[in-house]
PDB file of C-alpha atoms in Angstrom:
ATOM      1  CA  GLY A   1       5.171  58.767   7.537  1.00  0.00           C
ATOM      2  CA  GLN A   2       8.646  56.702   7.704  1.00  0.00           C
ATOM      3  CA  GLN A   3       8.977  53.651   4.966  1.00  0.00           C
ATOM      4  CA  LEU A   4      11.342  50.210   4.446  1.00  0.00           C
ATOM      5  CA  ASN A   5      12.466  49.095   2.124  1.00  0.00           C
ATOM      6  CA  GLN A   6      12.971  45.188   1.430  1.00  0.00           C
ATOM      7  CA  SER A   7      14.902  43.019  -0.810  1.00  0.00           C
ATOM      8  CA  PRO A   8      14.502  40.706  -2.548  1.00  0.00           C
ATOM      9  CA  GLN A   9      10.608  39.992  -1.863  1.00  0.00           C
ATOM     10  CA  SER A  10      11.722  36.628  -2.143  1.00  0.00           C
ATOM     11  CA  MET A  11      14.562  33.621  -2.656  1.00  0.00           C
ATOM     12  CA  PHE A  12      14.338  30.853  -4.024  1.00  0.00           C
ATOM     13  CA  ILE A  13      18.272  28.994  -3.298  1.00  0.00           C
ATOM     14  CA  GLN A  14      20.111  25.676  -3.392  1.00  0.00           C
ATOM     15  CA  GLU A  15      21.003  24.209   0.668  1.00  0.00           C
ATOM     16  CA  GLY A  16      25.029  25.448   1.805  1.00  0.00           C
ATOM     17  CA  GLU A  17      24.410  28.635  -0.178  1.00  0.00           C
ATOM     18  CA  ASP A  18      25.056  32.119   1.687  1.00  0.00           C
ATOM     19  CA  VAL A  19      21.879  34.703   1.022  1.00  0.00           C
ATOM     20  CA  SER A  20      21.791  38.032   1.367  1.00  0.00           C
ATOM     21  CA  MET A  21      19.497  40.468   2.299  1.00  0.00           C
ATOM     22  CA  ASN A  22      18.562  44.266   2.492  1.00  0.00           C
ATOM     23  CA  CYS A  23      16.670  47.129   3.726  1.00  0.00           C
ATOM     24  CA  THR A  24      16.692  51.197   3.127  1.00  0.00           C
ATOM     25  CA  SER A  25      14.602  53.673   4.799  1.00  0.00           C
ATOM     26  CA  SER A  26      14.602  57.184   3.981  1.00  0.00           C
ATOM     27  CA  SER A  27      15.634  58.400   7.201  1.00  0.00           C
ATOM     28  CA  ILE A  28      17.041  57.583  10.681  1.00  0.00           C
ATOM     29  CA  PHE A  29      16.461  54.730  12.617  1.00  0.00           C
ATOM     30  CA  ASN A  30      18.834  54.705  16.221  1.00  0.00           C
ATOM     31  CA  THR A  31      17.704  50.909  16.340  1.00  0.00           C
ATOM     32  CA  TRP A  32      17.576  47.933  13.701  1.00  0.00           C
ATOM     33  CA  LEU A  33      16.385  44.308  14.200  1.00  0.00           C
ATOM     34  CA  TRP A  34      16.085  41.650  12.221  1.00  0.00           C
ATOM     35  CA  TYR A  35      13.288  38.902  13.076  1.00  0.00           C
ATOM     36  CA  LYS A  36      12.478  35.655  11.189  1.00  0.00           C
ATOM     37  CA  GLN A  37       9.070  34.150  10.443  1.00  0.00           C
ATOM     38  CA  ASP A  38       8.132  30.361  10.856  1.00  0.00           C
ATOM     39  CA  PRO A  39       5.047  29.328   9.063  1.00  0.00           C
ATOM     40  CA  GLY A  40       2.312  29.914  10.828  1.00  0.00           C
ATOM     41  CA  GLU A  41       4.110  31.849  13.720  1.00  0.00           C
ATOM     42  CA  GLY A  42       4.703  35.040  14.797  1.00  0.00           C
ATOM     43  CA  PRO A  43       8.382  36.801  13.863  1.00  0.00           C
ATOM     44  CA  VAL A  44      10.972  35.990  16.613  1.00  0.00           C
ATOM     45  CA  LEU A  45      14.410  37.858  16.793  1.00  0.00           C
ATOM     46  CA  LEU A  46      16.885  37.314  15.584  1.00  0.00           C
ATOM     47  CA  ILE A  47      19.874  40.919  16.148  1.00  0.00           C
ATOM     48  CA  ALA A  48      19.271  43.289  17.302  1.00  0.00           C
ATOM     49  CA  LEU A  49      22.091  46.784  15.955  1.00  0.00           C
ATOM     50  CA  TYR A  50      22.317  49.464  17.956  1.00  0.00           C
ATOM     51  CA  LYS A  51      25.338  51.741  15.652  1.00  0.00           C
ATOM     52  CA  ALA A  52      26.134  52.954  12.743  1.00  0.00           C
ATOM     53  CA  GLY A  53      28.450  50.483  11.449  1.00  0.00           C
ATOM     54  CA  GLU A  54      27.393  47.849  14.306  1.00  0.00           C
ATOM     55  CA  LEU A  55      28.332  44.296  12.814  1.00  0.00           C
ATOM     56  CA  THR A  56      26.895  41.378  14.564  1.00  0.00           C
ATOM     57  CA  SER A  57      26.364  37.858  14.265  1.00  0.00           C
ATOM     58  CA  ASN A  58      24.425  35.276  15.619  1.00  0.00           C
ATOM     59  CA  GLY A  59      25.886  31.528  14.759  1.00  0.00           C
ATOM     60  CA  ARG A  60      25.557  31.969  10.740  1.00  0.00           C
ATOM     61  CA  LEU A  61      23.808  35.220  10.366  1.00  0.00           C
ATOM     62  CA  THR A  62      25.626  37.768  10.278  1.00  0.00           C
ATOM     63  CA  ALA A  63      24.021  42.350  10.027  1.00  0.00           C
ATOM     64  CA  GLN A  64      25.521  45.104   9.983  1.00  0.00           C
ATOM     65  CA  PHE A  65      23.717  48.586  10.348  1.00  0.00           C
ATOM     66  CA  GLY A  66      24.414  51.364   7.791  1.00  0.00           C
ATOM     67  CA  ILE A  67      26.719  54.232   8.572  1.00  0.00           C
ATOM     68  CA  THR A  68      24.139  56.925   6.875  1.00  0.00           C
ATOM     69  CA  ARG A  69      21.596  55.429   9.565  1.00  0.00           C
ATOM     70  CA  LYS A  70      19.235  54.665   6.779  1.00  0.00           C
ATOM     71  CA  ASP A  71      20.035  50.741   5.668  1.00  0.00           C
ATOM     72  CA  SER A  72      21.391  47.715   7.574  1.00  0.00           C
ATOM     73  CA  PHE A  73      21.791  44.031   5.890  1.00  0.00           C
ATOM     74  CA  LEU A  74      21.456  40.947   7.011  1.00  0.00           C
ATOM     75  CA  ASN A  75      24.248  37.701   5.566  1.00  0.00           C
ATOM     76  CA  ILE A  76      23.763  33.995   6.246  1.00  0.00           C
ATOM     77  CA  SER A  77      26.270  31.046   5.690  1.00  0.00           C
ATOM     78  CA  ALA A  78      25.965  27.563   4.294  1.00  0.00           C
ATOM     79  CA  SER A  79      22.094  27.736   4.399  1.00  0.00           C
ATOM     80  CA  ILE A  80      20.404  24.783   5.701  1.00  0.00           C
ATOM     81  CA  PRO A  81      15.960  23.743   5.284  1.00  0.00           C
ATOM     82  CA  SER A  82      15.586  25.277   8.453  1.00  0.00           C
ATOM     83  CA  ASP A  83      16.557  28.388   7.252  1.00  0.00           C
ATOM     84  CA  VAL A  84      13.117  28.694   5.151  1.00  0.00           C
ATOM     85  CA  GLY A  85      11.172  30.946   6.215  1.00  0.00           C
ATOM     86  CA  ILE A  86       9.829  34.818   6.094  1.00  0.00           C
ATOM     87  CA  TYR A  87      13.323  37.453   6.917  1.00  0.00           C
ATOM     88  CA  PHE A  88      11.780  40.942   8.158  1.00  0.00           C
ATOM     89  CA  CYS A  89      14.044  43.858   9.191  1.00  0.00           C
ATOM     90  CA  ALA A  90      12.859  46.294  11.651  1.00  0.00           C
ATOM     91  CA  GLY A  91      13.795  50.323  12.971  1.00  0.00           C
ATOM     92  CA  HIS A  92      12.562  52.230  15.811  1.00  0.00           C
ATOM     93  CA  SER A  93      13.607  56.042  16.361  1.00  0.00           C
ATOM     94  CA  GLN A  94      14.040  57.644  19.558  1.00  0.00           C
ATOM     95  CA  GLY A  95      11.327  58.130  21.340  1.00  0.00           C
ATOM     96  CA  SER A  96       8.384  56.574  19.624  1.00  0.00           C
ATOM     97  CA  TYR A  97       6.336  53.119  21.045  1.00  0.00           C
ATOM     98  CA  LYS A  98       7.041  51.333  17.085  1.00  0.00           C
ATOM     99  CA  LEU A  99       8.594  49.493  15.350  1.00  0.00           C
ATOM    100  CA  ILE A 100       8.422  50.167  11.463  1.00  0.00           C
ATOM    101  CA  PHE A 101       9.025  46.416  10.071  1.00  0.00           C
ATOM    102  CA  GLY A 102      10.419  46.105   6.402  1.00  0.00           C
ATOM    103  CA  SER A 103       7.622  43.665   3.702  1.00  0.00           C
ATOM    104  CA  GLY A 104       9.517  41.066   4.820  1.00  0.00           C
ATOM    105  CA  THR A 105      12.451  38.275   2.414  1.00  0.00           C
ATOM    106  CA  ARG A 106      10.573  35.374   1.995  1.00  0.00           C
ATOM    107  CA  LEU A 107      13.188  32.705   1.967  1.00  0.00           C
ATOM    108  CA  LEU A 108      12.873  28.596   0.808  1.00  0.00           C
ATOM    109  CA  VAL A 109      16.071  26.781   0.045  1.00  0.00           C
ATOM    110  CA  ARG A 110      16.119  23.105  -2.177  1.00  0.00           C
ATOM    111  CA  PRO A 111      17.733  20.659  -0.546  1.00  0.00           C
TER     112      PRO A 111
ATOM    113  CA  SER B   1      10.083  34.089  32.426  1.00  0.00           C
ATOM    114  CA  GLN B   2       8.003  36.659  30.719  1.00  0.00           C
ATOM    115  CA  THR B   3       4.700  34.934  28.067  1.00  0.00           C
ATOM    116  CA  ILE B   4       2.456  36.285  25.564  1.00  0.00           C
ATOM    117  CA  HIS B   5      -0.797  34.132  24.631  1.00  0.00           C
ATOM    118  CA  GLN B   6      -3.024  34.343  22.043  1.00  0.00           C
ATOM    119  CA  TRP B   7      -6.154  32.640  21.558  1.00  0.00           C
ATOM    120  CA  PRO B   8      -8.173  31.548  19.733  1.00  0.00           C
ATOM    121  CA  ALA B   9      -5.217  30.406  16.565  1.00  0.00           C
ATOM    122  CA  THR B  10      -7.675  29.824  14.124  1.00  0.00           C
ATOM    123  CA  LEU B  11     -11.072  31.248  13.224  1.00  0.00           C
ATOM    124  CA  VAL B  12     -13.570  31.542  10.548  1.00  0.00           C
ATOM    125  CA  GLN B  13     -16.233  33.889  10.529  1.00  0.00           C
ATOM    126  CA  PRO B  14     -19.181  34.700   8.764  1.00  0.00           C
ATOM    127  CA  VAL B  15     -19.471  38.068   7.202  1.00  0.00           C
ATOM    128  CA  GLY B  16     -21.225  40.538   8.954  1.00  0.00           C
ATOM    129  CA  SER B  17     -19.968  38.607  12.271  1.00  0.00           C
ATOM    130  CA  PRO B  18     -18.732  40.301  15.367  1.00  0.00           C
ATOM    131  CA  LEU B  19     -15.209  39.035  16.604  1.00  0.00           C
ATOM    132  CA  SER B  20     -13.022  39.061  19.845  1.00  0.00           C
ATOM    133  CA  LEU B  21      -9.276  38.530  20.045  1.00  0.00           C
ATOM    134  CA  GLU B  22      -7.220  37.585  22.870  1.00  0.00           C
ATOM    135  CA  CYS B  23      -4.351  38.340  23.707  1.00  0.00           C
ATOM    136  CA  THR B  24      -2.322  38.456  27.577  1.00  0.00           C
ATOM    137  CA  VAL B  25       1.196  38.926  28.471  1.00  0.00           C
ATOM    138  CA  GLU B  26       2.780  37.044  31.640  1.00  0.00           C
ATOM    139  CA  GLY B  27       5.401  38.213  34.073  1.00  0.00           C
ATOM    140  CA  THR B  28       5.813  41.586  33.114  1.00  0.00           C
ATOM    141  CA  SER B  29       3.393  44.532  33.609  1.00  0.00           C
ATOM    142  CA  ASN B  30       2.963  47.585  32.233  1.00  0.00           C
ATOM    143  CA  PRO B  31       4.216  46.630  29.087  1.00  0.00           C
ATOM    144  CA  ASN B  32       3.520  47.881  25.748  1.00  0.00           C
ATOM    145  CA  LEU B  33       0.940  46.355  23.840  1.00  0.00           C
ATOM    146  CA  TYR B  34       0.251  46.209  19.783  1.00  0.00           C
ATOM    147  CA  TRP B  35      -1.863  44.113  17.588  1.00  0.00           C
ATOM    148  CA  TYR B  36      -0.513  44.180  13.567  1.00  0.00           C
ATOM    149  CA  ARG B  37      -2.182  42.060  10.724  1.00  0.00           C
ATOM    150  CA  GLN B  38      -0.420  40.419   8.493  1.00  0.00           C
ATOM    151  CA  ALA B  39      -2.267  39.697   5.292  1.00  0.00           C
ATOM    152  CA  ALA B  40      -1.268  36.724   2.959  1.00  0.00           C
ATOM    153  CA  GLY B  41       2.037  36.785   2.052  1.00  0.00           C
ATOM    154  CA  ARG B  42       2.705  39.878   2.355  1.00  0.00           C
ATOM    155  CA  GLY B  43       4.209  41.896   5.713  1.00  0.00           C
ATOM    156  CA  LEU B  44       2.998  43.037   9.484  1.00  0.00           C
ATOM    157  CA  GLN B  45       1.016  46.821   9.260  1.00  0.00           C
ATOM    158  CA  LEU B  46       0.436  47.693  12.926  1.00  0.00           C
ATOM    159  CA  LEU B  47      -3.237  48.298  13.481  1.00  0.00           C
ATOM    160  CA  PHE B  48      -3.272  49.414  17.345  1.00  0.00           C
ATOM    161  CA  TYR B  49      -0.981  49.484  20.116  1.00  0.00           C
ATOM    162  CA  SER B  50      -0.851  50.613  23.795  1.00  0.00           C
ATOM    163  CA  VAL B  51       1.158  52.154  26.368  1.00  0.00           C
ATOM    164  CA  GLY B  52      -1.465  52.227  29.656  1.00  0.00           C
ATOM    165  CA  ILE B  53      -4.789  50.356  30.654  1.00  0.00           C
ATOM    166  CA  GLY B  54      -7.078  51.839  28.435  1.00  0.00           C
ATOM    167  CA  GLN B  55      -5.115  54.397  26.082  1.00  0.00           C
ATOM    168  CA  ILE B  56      -5.204  53.118  22.312  1.00  0.00           C
ATOM    169  CA  SER B  57      -3.861  54.288  19.817  1.00  0.00           C
ATOM    170  CA  SER B  58      -5.037  53.873  15.570  1.00  0.00           C
ATOM    171  CA  GLU B  59      -2.638  53.437  13.027  1.00  0.00           C
ATOM    172  CA  VAL B  60      -5.272  52.814  10.476  1.00  0.00           C
ATOM    173  CA  PRO B  61      -8.711  53.990  10.039  1.00  0.00           C
ATOM    174  CA  GLN B  62     -10.891  50.378  10.074  1.00  0.00           C
ATOM    175  CA  ASN B  63     -13.736  48.105  10.694  1.00  0.00           C
ATOM    176  CA  LEU B  64     -11.572  47.482  13.957  1.00  0.00           C
ATOM    177  CA  SER B  65     -10.790  48.351  17.778  1.00  0.00           C
ATOM    178  CA  ALA B  66      -9.150  47.290  20.673  1.00  0.00           C
ATOM    179  CA  SER B  67      -9.341  47.679  23.611  1.00  0.00           C
ATOM    180  CA  ARG B  68      -7.394  46.810  27.468  1.00  0.00           C
ATOM    181  CA  PRO B  69      -9.623  46.303  30.004  1.00  0.00           C
ATOM    182  CA  GLN B  70      -5.905  44.987  32.341  1.00  0.00           C
ATOM    183  CA  ASP B  71      -2.695  46.153  32.143  1.00  0.00           C
ATOM    184  CA  ARG B  72      -1.824  42.769  30.615  1.00  0.00           C
ATOM    185  CA  GLN B  73      -4.814  42.234  29.121  1.00  0.00           C
ATOM    186  CA  PHE B  74      -5.658  43.176  25.317  1.00  0.00           C
ATOM    187  CA  ILE B  75      -8.042  42.584  22.686  1.00  0.00           C
ATOM    188  CA  LEU B  76      -9.178  43.457  19.442  1.00  0.00           C
ATOM    189  CA  SER B  77     -12.847  43.617  18.544  1.00  0.00           C
ATOM    190  CA  SER B  78     -15.198  44.140  15.160  1.00  0.00           C
ATOM    191  CA  LYS B  79     -18.306  44.308  15.097  1.00  0.00           C
ATOM    192  CA  LYS B  80     -19.531  43.190  11.829  1.00  0.00           C
ATOM    193  CA  LEU B  81     -16.757  41.729   9.908  1.00  0.00           C
ATOM    194  CA  LEU B  82     -15.401  42.029   6.638  1.00  0.00           C
ATOM    195  CA  LEU B  83     -14.027  39.340   3.398  1.00  0.00           C
ATOM    196  CA  SER B  84     -10.904  42.542   3.638  1.00  0.00           C
ATOM    197  CA  ASP B  85     -10.398  41.601   8.001  1.00  0.00           C
ATOM    198  CA  SER B  86      -9.136  38.502   6.503  1.00  0.00           C
ATOM    199  CA  GLY B  87      -5.546  37.167   8.022  1.00  0.00           C
ATOM    200  CA  PHE B  88      -3.064  36.439  10.367  1.00  0.00           C
ATOM    201  CA  TYR B  89      -3.408  38.970  14.155  1.00  0.00           C
ATOM    202  CA  LEU B  90      -0.224  39.318  15.930  1.00  0.00           C
ATOM    203  CA  CYS B  91      -0.083  40.604  19.043  1.00  0.00           C
ATOM    204  CA  ALA B  92       2.670  42.059  21.099  1.00  0.00           C
ATOM    205  CA  TRP B  93       4.187  43.426  23.473  1.00  0.00           C
ATOM    206  CA  SER B  94       7.856  45.697  24.469  1.00  0.00           C
ATOM    207  CA  VAL B  95       9.461  46.761  27.895  1.00  0.00           C
ATOM    208  CA  LYS B  96       8.664  50.195  27.596  1.00  0.00           C
ATOM    209  CA  GLY B  97      11.903  52.273  26.163  1.00  0.00           C
ATOM    210  CA  ASP B  98      13.399  48.703  25.416  1.00  0.00           C
ATOM    211  CA  VAL B  99      12.360  48.060  21.991  1.00  0.00           C
ATOM    212  CA  ASP B 100      14.555  44.793  21.907  1.00  0.00           C
ATOM    213  CA  GLY B 101      11.859  43.321  24.244  1.00  0.00           C
ATOM    214  CA  TYR B 102       9.347  43.437  21.833  1.00  0.00           C
ATOM    215  CA  THR B 103       7.463  39.807  21.400  1.00  0.00           C
ATOM    216  CA  PHE B 104       5.410  38.797  19.468  1.00  0.00           C
ATOM    217  CA  GLY B 105       2.418  35.694  19.939  1.00  0.00           C
ATOM    218  CA  SER B 106       1.958  32.580  17.891  1.00  0.00           C
ATOM    219  CA  GLY B 107      -1.118  34.256  15.591  1.00  0.00           C
ATOM    220  CA  THR B 108      -4.749  34.091  15.050  1.00  0.00           C
ATOM    221  CA  ARG B 109      -5.450  33.352  11.861  1.00  0.00           C
ATOM    222  CA  LEU B 110      -9.334  34.786  10.739  1.00  0.00           C
ATOM    223  CA  THR B 111     -10.761  33.794   7.727  1.00  0.00           C
ATOM    224  CA  VAL B 112     -13.780  35.767   6.907  1.00  0.00           C
ATOM    225  CA  VAL B 113     -16.432  33.458   4.444  1.00  0.00           C
TER     226      VAL B 113
END
């Protein structure tokens, strides 16, 4: 079945630093999404990407849909303590009812 | 506006006891519904999804079952819990054909002792 490889597994950074995480897939997706999960809560959608090569920003967050349609990255600029959480990538294939999720990147920010 | 409710928020159950977790969606009709499990510090594992009343698809063989008795109600059950059933259970819904509308509930933390 389809799998997403997300890296890194975890990051411990200093407040103010930039962060980058990515996902790769063995197959093509039509949509890439990035979610954030705060501790003890359900994931919340951050950014959705619909076209190969698309670059989309949401405040300090920027995500790109890879040209091959098999990868995506998420950048967070000037990190702050409230960025702490688990970030998940997710991919969707045409005609499928399901999202395929990556294994998550746990982000810790040192004030 | 649409909302999704999950309860209970936390649950501690002995091994061998039954389980029933409930999820309801408000403000929409005919949603796709999903149950995910998240083990401690791990990713999201899709357990079941449903595209309509009485229609359940199981993703992985396990000790759990799901039912959709009403359009906006999704129930996760077990007859006899195992220690390995412990985890964080998340319900989610989406509008048919719209993956953007994949909205999660706040989750149920289940500890089997």
